[in-house]
Amino acid sequence: MNLTEPKVAGRGFPTGLDMMAANGSARAATLMGETPVGKQPNYMAGAKEAEVLLDGIKATGTSHYAGLLRVLATLSAPPVEQAPPFVKTEAYADKNLMTSLAAWASTRHAWILHAKQSVMARGDKRTNLPPGYVEPNPDFFRAMRALVGETRKLFALGDVDNLGRFTDFEHLLEQLSEIVRKELAGEAFTGEEEHLLREYGYTIARLQGFEINTGGDTGFPWMSLVADVHTEV
């Protein structure tokens, strides 16, 4: 991407916001447009070139990278009409942008897409707190299931162990898709679905090959990951 020197003076390397803006995130484009760099004519021209490039990859690409770009694009798409009001706020757009950035950072680290969501529910002690919450974005889960399925088929052509984990991941995505459908339709969860949401962190840990979370999270049922996007030395 022509978003750094010599095209853009004083800029050594691009950022995740550049990538997300090029991939169709209006929120990322707005945030970059508010920076001094984003106001430079050469930057704006380079950003447009990057957007055209990624649009072409998403439209015709058959690689897993193209599939990943399509998955991330669903996170920046406008919410479905039935989504609750808080999903349509700027704060929620920022949350989705952070999710996309985390996923992209992880692919740079080890080419493993890792999706995570941190949620805190507040309520009166006299009420029953919800067991959890799933992103109300059906397109994301459809795209993610397609990507996982293609990955499983590709690895099945070789001598790869633990393909069962891909099957388990596909099943998990099917379950989450059904929960999303129920959220948007205002339907109650089953006991099995409530259990899935409460134990989601452990499920993700097992899919990654860990029976428990490590370090300070050993008693906490949520999985997290931190990885460098770029290191300057």
CSV table of C-alpha atoms in Angstrom, one decimal:
chain,number,residue,atom,x,y,z
A,1,MET,CA,0.0,0.0,0.0
A,2,ASN,CA,1.3,3.5,-0.9
A,3,LEU,CA,0.6,4.8,2.6
A,4,THR,CA,4.1,5.3,3.9
A,5,GLU,CA,7.3,6.9,2.8
A,6,PRO,CA,8.2,8.0,0.2
A,7,LYS,CA,4.6,8.5,-0.8
A,8,VAL,CA,3.5,9.8,2.6
A,9,ALA,CA,6.2,11.9,4.2
A,10,GLY,CA,7.3,11.0,7.7
A,11,ARG,CA,5.4,7.8,7.9
A,12,GLY,CA,7.5,4.6,8.4
A,13,PHE,CA,4.8,2.0,8.4
A,14,PRO,CA,1.1,1.6,8.1
A,15,THR,CA,-1.4,0.8,10.9
A,16,GLY,CA,-4.3,-1.5,11.5
A,17,LEU,CA,-6.7,1.3,10.8
A,18,ASP,CA,-5.3,1.6,7.3
A,19,MET,CA,-6.0,-2.0,6.7
A,20,MET,CA,-9.5,-1.9,8.1
A,21,ALA,CA,-10.4,1.3,6.2
A,22,ALA,CA,-9.2,-0.4,3.0
A,23,ASN,CA,-11.4,-3.4,3.8
A,24,GLY,CA,-14.5,-1.3,4.0
A,25,SER,CA,-14.7,-0.1,7.6
A,26,ALA,CA,-16.3,3.4,7.5
A,27,ARG,CA,-15.4,3.9,11.1
A,28,ALA,CA,-11.7,3.2,10.5
A,29,ALA,CA,-11.8,5.6,7.5
A,30,THR,CA,-13.4,8.3,9.7
A,31,LEU,CA,-10.8,7.9,12.5
A,32,MET,CA,-7.9,8.0,10.0
A,33,GLY,CA,-9.4,11.0,8.3
A,34,GLU,CA,-9.2,12.9,11.6
A,35,THR,CA,-5.5,12.5,11.9
A,36,PRO,CA,-2.8,14.8,10.3
A,37,VAL,CA,-1.6,11.9,8.2
A,38,GLY,CA,-5.1,11.1,6.9
A,39,LYS,CA,-5.5,14.6,5.6
A,40,GLN,CA,-2.5,14.4,3.3
A,41,PRO,CA,-3.5,14.2,-0.4
A,42,ASN,CA,-1.0,11.4,-1.1
A,43,TYR,CA,-2.4,9.4,1.8
A,44,MET,CA,-6.0,9.7,0.6
A,45,ALA,CA,-4.9,8.6,-2.9
A,46,GLY,CA,-3.1,5.6,-1.5
A,47,ALA,CA,-6.0,4.7,0.7
A,48,LYS,CA,-8.3,4.7,-2.3
A,49,GLU,CA,-5.9,2.4,-4.2
A,50,ALA,CA,-5.8,0.0,-1.3
A,51,GLU,CA,-9.5,-0.1,-1.1
A,52,VAL,CA,-9.8,-0.9,-4.8
A,53,LEU,CA,-7.1,-3.6,-4.4
A,54,LEU,CA,-8.9,-5.3,-1.5
A,55,ASP,CA,-12.3,-5.1,-3.1
A,56,GLY,CA,-10.9,-7.0,-6.0
A,57,ILE,CA,-9.4,-9.7,-3.8
A,58,LYS,CA,-12.8,-10.1,-1.9
A,59,ALA,CA,-14.8,-10.2,-5.1
A,60,THR,CA,-12.8,-12.9,-7.0
A,61,GLY,CA,-10.2,-14.3,-4.6
A,62,THR,CA,-10.4,-18.0,-3.6
A,63,SER,CA,-7.6,-18.0,-1.1
A,64,HIS,CA,-8.1,-18.2,2.7
A,65,TYR,CA,-6.8,-14.6,2.9
A,66,ALA,CA,-9.6,-13.5,0.6
A,67,GLY,CA,-12.0,-15.4,2.8
A,68,LEU,CA,-10.6,-13.7,5.9
A,69,LEU,CA,-11.1,-10.3,4.3
A,70,ARG,CA,-14.7,-11.2,3.6
A,71,VAL,CA,-15.2,-12.3,7.2
A,72,LEU,CA,-13.8,-9.0,8.6
A,73,ALA,CA,-15.9,-7.0,6.1
A,74,THR,CA,-19.1,-8.4,7.8
A,75,LEU,CA,-18.0,-6.8,11.1
A,76,SER,CA,-17.9,-3.3,9.6
A,77,ALA,CA,-21.2,-3.7,7.6
A,78,PRO,CA,-24.3,-1.9,8.9
A,79,PRO,CA,-26.2,-3.9,11.5
A,80,VAL,CA,-29.3,-5.9,10.6
A,81,GLU,CA,-32.6,-4.1,10.9
A,82,GLN,CA,-33.7,-6.2,13.8
A,83,ALA,CA,-30.6,-5.5,15.9
A,84,PRO,CA,-31.2,-3.7,19.2
A,85,PRO,CA,-30.5,0.1,19.3
A,86,PHE,CA,-27.2,-0.2,21.2
A,87,VAL,CA,-25.8,-2.2,18.3
A,88,LYS,CA,-26.3,0.8,16.0
A,89,THR,CA,-24.3,3.2,18.1
A,90,GLU,CA,-20.8,4.7,17.3
A,91,ALA,CA,-19.5,3.0,20.4
A,92,TYR,CA,-20.6,-0.4,19.1
A,93,ALA,CA,-18.9,0.4,15.7
A,94,ASP,CA,-15.7,1.0,17.7
A,95,LYS,CA,-16.2,-2.3,19.4
A,96,ASN,CA,-16.5,-4.1,16.1
A,97,LEU,CA,-13.5,-2.3,14.7
A,98,MET,CA,-11.4,-3.5,17.7
A,99,THR,CA,-12.6,-7.0,17.0
A,100,SER,CA,-11.5,-6.8,13.4
A,101,LEU,CA,-8.1,-5.3,14.4
A,102,ALA,CA,-7.6,-8.1,17.0
A,103,ALA,CA,-8.4,-10.8,14.3
A,104,TRP,CA,-6.1,-9.2,11.8
A,105,ALA,CA,-3.3,-8.9,14.3
A,106,SER,CA,-3.6,-12.5,15.1
A,107,THR,CA,-3.3,-13.5,11.5
A,108,ARG,CA,-0.1,-11.6,11.2
A,109,HIS,CA,1.2,-13.4,14.3
A,110,ALA,CA,0.5,-17.0,13.3
A,111,TRP,CA,-2.1,-17.1,10.6
A,112,ILE,CA,-4.7,-18.2,13.0
A,113,LEU,CA,-7.9,-16.2,13.1
A,114,HIS,CA,-8.9,-15.8,16.8
A,115,ALA,CA,-12.2,-14.1,17.6
A,116,LYS,CA,-12.9,-12.9,21.1
A,117,GLN,CA,-15.5,-10.9,22.8
A,118,SER,CA,-15.5,-9.4,26.2
A,119,VAL,CA,-18.9,-8.8,27.8
A,120,MET,CA,-20.1,-7.6,31.2
A,121,ALA,CA,-23.7,-7.7,32.1
A,122,ARG,CA,-25.2,-5.4,34.7
A,123,GLY,CA,-28.5,-5.9,36.4
A,124,ASP,CA,-30.5,-5.8,39.6
A,125,LYS,CA,-29.7,-8.5,42.1
A,126,ARG,CA,-33.4,-9.4,42.0
A,127,THR,CA,-33.2,-10.3,38.3
A,128,ASN,CA,-31.5,-13.2,36.6
A,129,LEU,CA,-28.5,-12.1,34.6
A,130,PRO,CA,-28.2,-13.3,31.0
A,131,PRO,CA,-25.8,-16.2,30.6
A,132,GLY,CA,-24.0,-14.4,27.9
A,133,TYR,CA,-24.3,-12.6,24.6
A,134,VAL,CA,-23.4,-13.4,21.0
A,135,GLU,CA,-22.6,-10.7,18.3
A,136,PRO,CA,-26.0,-10.2,16.4
A,137,ASN,CA,-24.3,-10.5,13.0
A,138,PRO,CA,-25.6,-13.5,11.0
A,139,ASP,CA,-23.4,-12.7,8.0
A,140,PHE,CA,-20.2,-13.0,10.2
A,141,PHE,CA,-21.1,-16.5,11.3
A,142,ARG,CA,-22.0,-17.6,7.8
A,143,ALA,CA,-18.7,-16.3,6.4
A,144,MET,CA,-16.7,-17.8,9.3
A,145,ARG,CA,-18.3,-21.2,8.9
A,146,ALA,CA,-17.5,-21.1,5.2
A,147,LEU,CA,-13.9,-20.2,6.0
A,148,VAL,CA,-13.5,-22.9,8.6
A,149,GLY,CA,-15.1,-25.5,6.3
A,150,GLU,CA,-12.7,-24.7,3.5
A,151,THR,CA,-9.8,-24.9,5.9
A,152,ARG,CA,-10.8,-28.3,7.1
A,153,LYS,CA,-11.2,-29.6,3.5
A,154,LEU,CA,-7.8,-28.2,2.6
A,155,PHE,CA,-6.0,-29.9,5.5
A,156,ALA,CA,-7.9,-33.1,4.9
A,157,LEU,CA,-5.9,-33.4,1.6
A,158,GLY,CA,-2.7,-33.8,3.6
A,159,ASP,CA,-1.5,-35.8,6.7
A,160,VAL,CA,-2.8,-33.4,9.3
A,161,ASP,CA,-3.8,-34.5,12.9
A,162,ASN,CA,-6.6,-33.1,15.0
A,163,LEU,CA,-9.0,-32.4,12.1
A,164,GLY,CA,-11.7,-33.1,14.6
A,165,ARG,CA,-11.1,-29.6,16.1
A,166,PHE,CA,-12.2,-28.0,12.8
A,167,THR,CA,-15.4,-30.1,12.9
A,168,ASP,CA,-15.9,-29.0,16.5
A,169,PHE,CA,-15.4,-25.4,15.5
A,170,GLU,CA,-17.9,-25.7,12.7
A,171,HIS,CA,-20.4,-27.2,15.1
A,172,LEU,CA,-19.8,-24.3,17.6
A,173,LEU,CA,-20.4,-21.8,14.8
A,174,GLU,CA,-23.7,-23.5,14.0
A,175,GLN,CA,-24.7,-23.3,17.6
A,176,LEU,CA,-23.8,-19.6,17.8
A,177,SER,CA,-25.7,-18.9,14.6
A,178,GLU,CA,-28.8,-20.4,16.2
A,179,ILE,CA,-28.3,-18.3,19.3
A,180,VAL,CA,-28.0,-15.2,17.1
A,181,ARG,CA,-31.2,-16.1,15.4
A,182,LYS,CA,-33.0,-16.4,18.7
A,183,GLU,CA,-31.5,-13.1,20.0
A,184,LEU,CA,-32.9,-11.2,17.0
A,185,ALA,CA,-36.2,-13.0,17.2
A,186,GLY,CA,-36.6,-12.5,20.9
A,187,GLU,CA,-36.7,-16.2,21.6
A,188,ALA,CA,-35.5,-17.9,24.9
A,189,PHE,CA,-32.3,-19.9,24.9
A,190,THR,CA,-32.3,-23.6,25.8
A,191,GLY,CA,-30.5,-24.9,28.8
A,192,GLU,CA,-27.8,-26.3,26.5
A,193,GLU,CA,-27.3,-22.9,24.9
A,194,GLU,CA,-27.1,-21.1,28.2
A,195,HIS,CA,-24.4,-23.6,29.3
A,196,LEU,CA,-22.5,-23.0,26.1
A,197,LEU,CA,-22.4,-19.3,26.7
A,198,ARG,CA,-21.3,-19.6,30.4
A,199,GLU,CA,-18.5,-22.0,29.4
A,200,TYR,CA,-17.6,-20.4,26.2
A,201,GLY,CA,-14.0,-19.5,27.2
A,202,TYR,CA,-13.3,-23.1,28.1
A,203,THR,CA,-14.7,-24.2,24.8
A,204,ILE,CA,-12.4,-21.8,22.9
A,205,ALA,CA,-9.4,-22.9,25.0
A,206,ARG,CA,-10.0,-26.6,24.1
A,207,LEU,CA,-10.4,-25.8,20.4
A,208,GLN,CA,-6.9,-24.2,20.6
A,209,GLY,CA,-5.4,-27.2,22.4
A,210,PHE,CA,-5.6,-26.0,26.0
A,211,GLU,CA,-7.7,-27.7,28.6
A,212,ILE,CA,-7.5,-24.6,30.9
A,213,ASN,CA,-6.5,-21.0,30.5
A,214,THR,CA,-3.0,-20.2,31.6
A,215,GLY,CA,-1.5,-17.8,34.1
A,216,GLY,CA,-3.8,-15.5,35.9
A,217,ASP,CA,-6.9,-16.8,34.0
A,218,THR,CA,-6.9,-20.3,35.4
A,219,GLY,CA,-10.1,-19.8,37.2
A,220,PHE,CA,-11.8,-17.4,34.7
A,221,PRO,CA,-13.8,-18.9,31.8
A,222,TRP,CA,-12.7,-16.4,29.1
A,223,MET,CA,-9.9,-16.8,26.6
A,224,SER,CA,-7.7,-13.9,25.6
A,225,LEU,CA,-4.8,-13.4,23.3
A,226,VAL,CA,-2.3,-10.5,22.8
A,227,ALA,CA,0.1,-10.3,19.8
A,228,ASP,CA,2.3,-7.6,18.3
A,229,VAL,CA,1.1,-6.2,15.0
A,230,HIS,CA,4.4,-4.4,14.3
A,231,THR,CA,7.7,-3.9,16.2
A,232,GLU,CA,9.9,-1.0,15.6
A,233,VAL,CA,13.6,-1.4,16.5
